[in-house]
Amino acid sequence: MASFVGNFPRLIALTAVFGLLMDASLATLSADPISWRLEWPRTDFSKHSVPFAGIKSGGPPKDGIPAIDAPRFERLADGKATGSSAALGGADPVIALSIGEDARAYPLRVLIWHEIANDIVGGTPVVVTYCPLCNAALVFERVIDGRVLDFGTTGKLRNSDLVMYDRQTESWWQQFTGEAIAGAMTGRHLRLIPSRLESFDRFRHRFPRGQVLVPSNPNARNYGRNPYVGYDSTGQKPFLYDGSLPEGIEPMERVVAVEVVPGRHEAWALALLRRSGAIESADLLLQWQPGQTSALDKATISAGRDVGNVIVQKRQGDELVDVPYDVTFAFVFHAFRPNSPIYNNASD
């Protein structure tokens, strides 16, 4: 979780200590709804779709990582950044979202400290999310049965992934799947909206009049710094994850995860896509091009190694249309989609 600055080993140690203190203060184990009720009196824990034992304290308390509820933007001037957004490097990663004529970029240099941004884009209420421990960058429509929900962070993790909550019912939601896993909304799903995790340069060339999320208070966090230094390095282990690991691929290797048809999920190793440049699978086209830094590599996000840009599109007649995808870690995809394939070789 992004509440601690410094290198990742220090982050783990401090987070673990903080979590133990939290549990001790509640005089119980973390995966225990009896203790959770002290902090979550409005959450209906009699309803849940996953075992509570798999939910762990990530360290910070409820809203300890503050969601962005009143996002502030700066508009590009013919592709040129001005003001606070001028601090962005050209290869810095952003979550790019376009609905109708409204195009917005949410830099990971901001979201790595907040993880959630509640916004309205093109008239659609959305929640833009980033889980650093899973490198999962996903956008959902935040409307259920005509009711607009606002999201915050629980401070909990499941399979190392962010557990969100909605402020209307205080149900808990899994970020990776968009599913409510505890509370009154249990079993409901948020609709995933197509977005791209791409470099700032690519966004501003596609949308020269687009808007860029900037911190409401630039001094509130050390924006541009990475509190998870080296987390995605070769040989690194997932944080607070004790589940099974995928075979034939390193757990921290990036994969491109796609729901290829409703209910069927597949993933391609980023290294495979990088070698190929493009992969076609049925009506899907996956493409890779260089020029985007890892947000989890170096102390400064702009200095991270090049992991490249991914586009996933579906053929519809003579057109290619963006579809939702996620560039996440292999262990995460395996944890949530244990019976789904990960393609790691050209012959797969």
CSV table of C-alpha atoms in Angstrom, one decimal:
chain,number,residue,atom,x,y,z
A,1,MET,CA,0.0,0.0,0.0
A,2,ALA,CA,1.3,3.5,-0.8
A,3,SER,CA,1.4,5.0,2.7
A,4,PHE,CA,5.1,4.5,3.2
A,5,VAL,CA,8.0,6.1,1.3
A,6,GLY,CA,11.3,4.3,0.7
A,7,ASN,CA,12.5,1.1,-0.8
A,8,PHE,CA,10.2,-1.9,-0.9
A,9,PRO,CA,11.8,-4.0,1.8
A,10,ARG,CA,11.3,-1.2,4.2
A,11,LEU,CA,7.7,-0.8,3.0
A,12,ILE,CA,7.1,-4.5,3.7
A,13,ALA,CA,8.5,-4.2,7.2
A,14,LEU,CA,6.7,-1.1,8.1
A,15,THR,CA,3.4,-2.3,6.7
A,16,ALA,CA,3.7,-5.6,8.5
A,17,VAL,CA,4.4,-3.8,11.8
A,18,PHE,CA,1.5,-1.4,11.2
A,19,GLY,CA,-0.9,-4.3,10.4
A,20,LEU,CA,0.2,-6.2,13.5
A,21,LEU,CA,-0.4,-3.1,15.7
A,22,MET,CA,-3.9,-2.7,14.1
A,23,ASP,CA,-4.8,-6.3,14.8
A,24,ALA,CA,-3.4,-6.1,18.3
A,25,SER,CA,-5.4,-3.0,19.0
A,26,LEU,CA,-8.5,-4.9,18.0
A,27,ALA,CA,-7.4,-7.9,20.1
A,28,THR,CA,-8.1,-10.3,17.3
A,29,LEU,CA,-6.8,-11.7,14.0
A,30,SER,CA,-7.2,-9.6,10.9
A,31,ALA,CA,-9.5,-12.0,9.0
A,32,ASP,CA,-12.3,-11.7,11.5
A,33,PRO,CA,-15.6,-9.9,10.9
A,34,ILE,CA,-16.2,-9.5,14.6
A,35,SER,CA,-13.2,-7.2,14.9
A,36,TRP,CA,-14.0,-5.6,11.5
A,37,ARG,CA,-17.4,-4.4,12.8
A,38,LEU,CA,-15.6,-2.0,15.1
A,39,GLU,CA,-14.4,-0.1,12.1
A,40,TRP,CA,-17.2,-1.2,9.7
A,41,PRO,CA,-20.5,-1.1,11.7
A,42,ARG,CA,-22.5,-0.5,8.5
A,43,THR,CA,-21.2,-3.5,6.5
A,44,ASP,CA,-23.4,-6.5,6.5
A,45,PHE,CA,-20.8,-9.3,7.0
A,46,SER,CA,-23.5,-12.0,7.1
A,47,LYS,CA,-23.4,-11.7,3.3
A,48,HIS,CA,-20.1,-12.6,1.6
A,49,SER,CA,-19.0,-14.6,-1.5
A,50,VAL,CA,-15.4,-15.4,-0.5
A,51,PRO,CA,-13.8,-16.9,2.7
A,52,PHE,CA,-12.9,-14.2,5.2
A,53,ALA,CA,-9.6,-16.0,5.9
A,54,GLY,CA,-8.3,-14.8,2.5
A,55,ILE,CA,-8.7,-11.1,3.4
A,56,LYS,CA,-5.6,-9.6,5.0
A,57,SER,CA,-4.8,-6.2,6.5
A,58,GLY,CA,-2.5,-4.3,4.2
A,59,GLY,CA,-1.5,-2.0,7.0
A,60,PRO,CA,-3.4,1.3,6.5
A,61,PRO,CA,-6.9,1.6,8.1
A,62,LYS,CA,-10.1,2.5,6.2
A,63,ASP,CA,-9.4,5.4,3.9
A,64,GLY,CA,-5.8,5.5,5.1
A,65,ILE,CA,-5.0,5.7,1.4
A,66,PRO,CA,-7.3,8.5,0.5
A,67,ALA,CA,-9.4,8.2,-2.7
A,68,ILE,CA,-9.7,11.2,-5.0
A,69,ASP,CA,-13.3,12.4,-4.8
A,70,ALA,CA,-13.0,15.8,-6.5
A,71,PRO,CA,-10.4,15.3,-9.2
A,72,ARG,CA,-8.6,18.3,-10.6
A,73,PHE,CA,-7.5,18.4,-14.3
A,74,GLU,CA,-5.4,20.5,-16.6
A,75,ARG,CA,-6.2,20.6,-20.3
A,76,LEU,CA,-3.5,20.1,-22.9
A,77,ALA,CA,-2.8,22.9,-25.3
A,78,ASP,CA,-2.5,21.3,-28.7
A,79,GLY,CA,-0.7,18.3,-27.0
A,80,LYS,CA,1.5,20.4,-24.8
A,81,ALA,CA,1.3,20.1,-21.1
A,82,THR,CA,1.3,23.2,-18.9
A,83,GLY,CA,1.1,23.8,-15.2
A,84,SER,CA,1.5,20.8,-12.9
A,85,SER,CA,1.1,18.3,-15.7
A,86,ALA,CA,4.3,19.6,-17.3
A,87,ALA,CA,6.2,17.5,-14.6
A,88,LEU,CA,5.1,14.3,-16.4
A,89,GLY,CA,7.7,12.6,-18.5
A,90,GLY,CA,6.8,11.5,-22.0
A,91,ALA,CA,7.1,7.8,-21.1
A,92,ASP,CA,5.3,8.1,-17.8
A,93,PRO,CA,2.4,5.7,-17.5
A,94,VAL,CA,-1.2,7.0,-17.5
A,95,ILE,CA,-4.6,5.4,-17.5
A,96,ALA,CA,-6.2,6.8,-20.6
A,97,LEU,CA,-10.0,7.0,-20.7
A,98,SER,CA,-12.1,8.3,-23.5
A,99,ILE,CA,-15.9,8.4,-23.5
A,100,GLY,CA,-17.5,10.4,-26.3
A,101,GLU,CA,-15.6,13.6,-26.8
A,102,ASP,CA,-14.2,13.6,-23.2
A,103,ALA,CA,-10.6,12.2,-23.0
A,104,ARG,CA,-8.7,12.1,-19.7
A,105,ALA,CA,-5.4,10.8,-18.5
A,106,TYR,CA,-4.8,9.6,-14.9
A,107,PRO,CA,-1.1,9.4,-14.3
A,108,LEU,CA,0.2,6.6,-12.1
A,109,ARG,CA,2.5,9.1,-10.4
A,110,VAL,CA,-0.8,10.4,-8.8
A,111,LEU,CA,-2.8,7.1,-8.5
A,112,ILE,CA,0.1,5.2,-6.9
A,113,TRP,CA,-0.6,7.3,-3.8
A,114,HIS,CA,-4.5,7.3,-4.0
A,115,GLU,CA,-5.4,4.1,-5.9
A,116,ILE,CA,-9.0,5.3,-6.6
A,117,ALA,CA,-10.4,8.3,-8.4
A,118,ASN,CA,-14.2,8.8,-8.5
A,119,ASP,CA,-15.0,10.8,-11.6
A,120,ILE,CA,-17.6,11.6,-14.3
A,121,VAL,CA,-16.3,11.2,-17.9
A,122,GLY,CA,-18.5,11.9,-20.9
A,123,GLY,CA,-21.5,12.0,-18.6
A,124,THR,CA,-20.7,8.5,-17.2
A,125,PRO,CA,-19.8,8.1,-13.5
A,126,VAL,CA,-16.6,6.0,-13.3
A,127,VAL,CA,-14.1,4.8,-10.8
A,128,VAL,CA,-10.5,4.7,-12.0
A,129,THR,CA,-8.4,2.3,-10.0
A,130,TYR,CA,-4.8,1.3,-9.7
A,131,CYS,CA,-3.5,-1.5,-7.4
A,132,PRO,CA,0.3,-1.1,-7.3
A,133,LEU,CA,0.8,-4.6,-5.7
A,134,CYS,CA,-0.9,-6.1,-8.7
A,135,ASN,CA,-0.1,-3.5,-11.3
A,136,ALA,CA,-3.8,-3.7,-12.1
A,137,ALA,CA,-5.2,-0.5,-13.8
A,138,LEU,CA,-8.9,-0.8,-14.3
A,139,VAL,CA,-11.8,1.5,-14.9
A,140,PHE,CA,-15.4,0.7,-14.0
A,141,GLU,CA,-18.8,2.3,-14.4
A,142,ARG,CA,-19.8,3.1,-10.8
A,143,VAL,CA,-23.6,2.7,-11.2
A,144,ILE,CA,-25.7,-0.2,-9.9
A,145,ASP,CA,-29.4,-0.2,-10.7
A,146,GLY,CA,-29.3,3.5,-11.4
A,147,ARG,CA,-27.6,4.3,-8.1
A,148,VAL,CA,-24.2,6.1,-8.3
A,149,LEU,CA,-21.7,4.7,-5.9
A,150,ASP,CA,-18.6,6.4,-4.5
A,151,PHE,CA,-15.5,4.3,-3.7
A,152,GLY,CA,-12.8,4.3,-1.1
A,153,THR,CA,-10.0,2.0,0.2
A,154,THR,CA,-10.6,-0.5,2.9
A,155,GLY,CA,-6.9,-1.0,3.8
A,156,LYS,CA,-7.5,-4.7,3.1
A,157,LEU,CA,-6.0,-7.0,0.5
A,158,ARG,CA,-7.1,-10.3,-1.1
A,159,ASN,CA,-4.6,-12.2,-3.2
A,160,SER,CA,-2.5,-9.0,-2.8
A,161,ASP,CA,-5.2,-7.0,-4.6
A,162,LEU,CA,-6.9,-3.9,-3.4
A,163,VAL,CA,-10.3,-4.3,-1.7
A,164,MET,CA,-12.4,-1.2,-2.2
A,165,TYR,CA,-15.7,-0.3,-0.6
A,166,ASP,CA,-18.7,1.8,-1.7
A,167,ARG,CA,-19.7,4.6,0.7
A,168,GLN,CA,-23.4,4.1,0.1
A,169,THR,CA,-23.7,0.6,1.5
A,170,GLU,CA,-20.1,0.0,2.7
A,171,SER,CA,-20.0,-3.2,0.8
A,172,TRP,CA,-16.5,-4.5,0.0
A,173,TRP,CA,-15.4,-4.9,-3.7
A,174,GLN,CA,-12.5,-6.7,-5.3
A,175,GLN,CA,-10.7,-4.4,-7.6
A,176,PHE,CA,-9.4,-7.1,-9.9
A,177,THR,CA,-12.8,-8.5,-10.7
A,178,GLY,CA,-15.1,-5.6,-10.0
A,179,GLU,CA,-17.2,-7.9,-7.8
A,180,ALA,CA,-18.7,-7.1,-4.4
A,181,ILE,CA,-17.4,-9.8,-2.0
A,182,ALA,CA,-18.9,-8.7,1.3
A,183,GLY,CA,-21.9,-6.6,2.4
A,184,ALA,CA,-25.3,-5.8,1.0
A,185,MET,CA,-24.0,-5.7,-2.6
A,186,THR,CA,-22.4,-9.1,-2.5
A,187,GLY,CA,-22.4,-10.8,-5.9
A,188,ARG,CA,-23.0,-7.6,-7.9
A,189,HIS,CA,-20.5,-6.7,-10.6
A,190,LEU,CA,-19.3,-3.3,-11.8
A,191,ARG,CA,-19.1,-2.9,-15.6
A,192,LEU,CA,-15.6,-2.8,-16.9
A,193,ILE,CA,-14.9,0.1,-19.3
A,194,PRO,CA,-12.2,0.0,-22.0
A,195,SER,CA,-9.2,2.1,-21.1
A,196,ARG,CA,-5.5,2.0,-22.0
A,197,LEU,CA,-2.4,1.9,-19.8
A,198,GLU,CA,-0.1,3.9,-22.0
A,199,SER,CA,2.6,6.5,-22.0
A,200,PHE,CA,1.8,10.2,-21.6
A,201,ASP,CA,3.2,10.9,-25.0
A,202,ARG,CA,0.9,8.5,-26.6
A,203,PHE,CA,-2.1,10.0,-24.8
A,204,ARG,CA,-1.3,13.6,-25.7
A,205,HIS,CA,-0.7,12.7,-29.4
A,206,ARG,CA,-4.1,10.9,-29.5
A,207,PHE,CA,-5.9,13.6,-27.6
A,208,PRO,CA,-4.1,17.0,-28.0
A,209,ARG,CA,-7.0,18.7,-26.1
A,210,GLY,CA,-7.3,16.0,-23.5
A,211,GLN,CA,-7.4,16.6,-19.8
A,212,VAL,CA,-4.7,15.4,-17.3
A,213,LEU,CA,-5.3,14.6,-13.6
A,214,VAL,CA,-3.1,16.6,-11.3
A,215,PRO,CA,-2.8,16.6,-7.5
A,216,SER,CA,-5.2,18.8,-5.7
A,217,ASN,CA,-2.4,19.5,-3.3
A,218,PRO,CA,1.0,18.9,-4.9
A,219,ASN,CA,2.7,19.0,-1.5
A,220,ALA,CA,0.4,16.3,0.1
A,221,ARG,CA,2.5,13.4,-1.4
A,222,ASN,CA,5.9,12.9,-3.0
A,223,TYR,CA,4.3,12.7,-6.4
A,224,GLY,CA,6.6,11.3,-9.1
A,225,ARG,CA,8.3,9.0,-6.6
A,226,ASN,CA,7.7,5.3,-6.3
A,227,PRO,CA,7.3,3.9,-2.8
A,228,TYR,CA,7.6,0.3,-4.1
A,229,VAL,CA,11.1,0.4,-5.5
A,230,GLY,CA,12.1,-2.8,-7.2
A,231,TYR,CA,8.8,-4.6,-6.5
A,232,ASP,CA,8.5,-5.8,-10.1
A,233,SER,CA,12.2,-7.0,-10.3
A,234,THR,CA,13.1,-10.5,-11.4
A,235,GLY,CA,12.9,-12.9,-8.4
A,236,GLN,CA,10.7,-10.6,-6.3
A,237,LYS,CA,7.9,-12.3,-4.4
A,238,PRO,CA,4.3,-11.1,-4.2
A,239,PHE,CA,3.4,-9.1,-1.1
A,240,LEU,CA,1.0,-10.7,1.4
A,241,TYR,CA,0.2,-13.6,-0.9
A,242,ASP,CA,0.4,-17.2,0.1
A,243,GLY,CA,-1.7,-18.9,-2.7
A,244,SER,CA,-0.5,-21.1,-5.4
A,245,LEU,CA,1.8,-19.8,-8.2
A,246,PRO,CA,1.4,-20.3,-12.0
A,247,GLU,CA,3.5,-22.9,-13.7
A,248,GLY,CA,5.9,-22.0,-16.5
A,249,ILE,CA,6.2,-18.3,-15.8
A,250,GLU,CA,7.6,-16.2,-13.0
A,251,PRO,CA,4.9,-14.9,-10.6
A,252,MET,CA,5.9,-11.3,-11.1
A,253,GLU,CA,6.1,-11.4,-14.9
A,254,ARG,CA,3.6,-9.1,-16.5
A,255,VAL,CA,0.8,-10.7,-18.5
A,256,VAL,CA,-2.0,-9.1,-20.7
A,257,ALA,CA,-5.3,-10.4,-19.3
A,258,VAL,CA,-8.5,-10.2,-21.4
A,259,GLU,CA,-12.0,-11.6,-21.1
A,260,VAL,CA,-12.1,-13.0,-24.6
A,261,VAL,CA,-15.7,-13.9,-24.5
A,262,PRO,CA,-18.1,-13.5,-21.6
A,263,GLY,CA,-16.9,-15.7,-18.8
A,264,ARG,CA,-13.7,-16.9,-20.5
A,265,HIS,CA,-10.4,-15.2,-19.6
A,266,GLU,CA,-7.0,-15.7,-21.2
A,267,ALA,CA,-3.7,-14.1,-20.7
A,268,TRP,CA,-0.5,-13.6,-22.8
A,269,ALA,CA,2.9,-13.0,-21.3
A,270,LEU,CA,4.0,-9.5,-22.0
A,271,ALA,CA,7.4,-10.8,-23.0
A,272,LEU,CA,5.8,-13.0,-25.7
A,273,LEU,CA,3.8,-10.0,-27.0
A,274,ARG,CA,6.9,-7.9,-26.9
A,275,ARG,CA,8.9,-10.4,-29.0
A,276,SER,CA,6.0,-10.8,-31.5
A,277,GLY,CA,4.9,-7.2,-31.7
A,278,ALA,CA,1.4,-8.3,-32.4
A,279,ILE,CA,-0.7,-11.4,-31.6
A,280,GLU,CA,-4.0,-12.3,-33.2
A,281,SER,CA,-6.4,-14.7,-31.5
A,282,ALA,CA,-9.8,-15.2,-33.0
A,283,ASP,CA,-11.2,-11.6,-33.4
A,284,LEU,CA,-8.7,-10.1,-31.0
A,285,LEU,CA,-5.6,-8.2,-31.9
A,286,LEU,CA,-3.0,-7.5,-29.2
A,287,GLN,CA,-0.2,-5.0,-30.1
A,288,TRP,CA,3.0,-3.9,-28.3
A,289,GLN,CA,5.2,-0.8,-28.9
A,290,PRO,CA,8.0,0.6,-26.7
A,291,GLY,CA,8.0,3.8,-24.8
A,292,GLN,CA,6.3,3.4,-21.3
A,293,THR,CA,8.2,3.2,-18.0
A,294,SER,CA,7.4,0.8,-15.2
A,295,ALA,CA,5.9,2.7,-12.2
A,296,LEU,CA,7.3,0.1,-9.8
A,297,ASP,CA,10.9,-0.1,-10.8
A,298,LYS,CA,13.1,2.9,-9.9
A,299,ALA,CA,12.7,5.5,-7.1
A,300,THR,CA,11.5,8.0,-9.7
A,301,ILE,CA,8.7,6.7,-12.0
A,302,SER,CA,10.1,8.5,-15.0
A,303,ALA,CA,13.4,6.6,-14.6
A,304,GLY,CA,11.8,3.2,-14.7
A,305,ARG,CA,12.7,0.6,-17.3
A,306,ASP,CA,10.7,0.5,-20.5
A,307,VAL,CA,7.9,-2.1,-20.3
A,308,GLY,CA,6.1,-0.8,-23.4
A,309,ASN,CA,2.6,0.0,-24.4
A,310,VAL,CA,-0.2,-2.5,-25.0
A,311,ILE,CA,-3.3,-2.1,-27.1
A,312,VAL,CA,-6.1,-4.8,-27.2
A,313,GLN,CA,-8.8,-4.5,-29.8
A,314,LYS,CA,-11.5,-6.5,-31.4
A,315,ARG,CA,-12.4,-6.7,-35.0
A,316,GLN,CA,-15.9,-5.4,-35.8
A,317,GLY,CA,-16.4,-5.5,-39.5
A,318,ASP,CA,-13.7,-3.3,-41.0
A,319,GLU,CA,-13.0,-1.5,-37.7
A,320,LEU,CA,-10.8,-2.3,-34.6
A,321,VAL,CA,-12.5,-1.4,-31.4
A,322,ASP,CA,-10.8,-1.2,-28.0
A,323,VAL,CA,-11.8,-3.8,-25.4
A,324,PRO,CA,-11.0,-3.9,-21.7
A,325,TYR,CA,-7.7,-5.5,-20.7
A,326,ASP,CA,-5.2,-5.5,-17.8
A,327,VAL,CA,-1.4,-5.6,-17.8
A,328,THR,CA,-1.0,-7.4,-14.4
A,329,PHE,CA,1.3,-9.9,-12.8
A,330,ALA,CA,1.1,-13.6,-13.6
A,331,PHE,CA,0.4,-14.6,-10.0
A,332,VAL,CA,-2.6,-12.2,-9.8
A,333,PHE,CA,-4.2,-13.6,-13.0
A,334,HIS,CA,-3.6,-17.2,-11.7
A,335,ALA,CA,-5.0,-16.4,-8.3
A,336,PHE,CA,-8.3,-15.0,-9.6
A,337,ARG,CA,-8.5,-17.1,-12.8
A,338,PRO,CA,-6.9,-20.4,-11.7
A,339,ASN,CA,-8.4,-22.4,-14.6
A,340,SER,CA,-7.6,-19.9,-17.3
A,341,PRO,CA,-4.6,-20.2,-19.6
A,342,ILE,CA,-1.5,-18.0,-19.6
A,343,TYR,CA,0.2,-18.2,-23.0
A,344,ASN,CA,4.0,-17.9,-22.7
A,345,ASN,CA,5.3,-19.4,-25.9
A,346,ALA,CA,4.7,-18.7,-29.5
A,347,SER,CA,3.4,-22.3,-30.0
A,348,ASP,CA,0.7,-21.9,-27.2
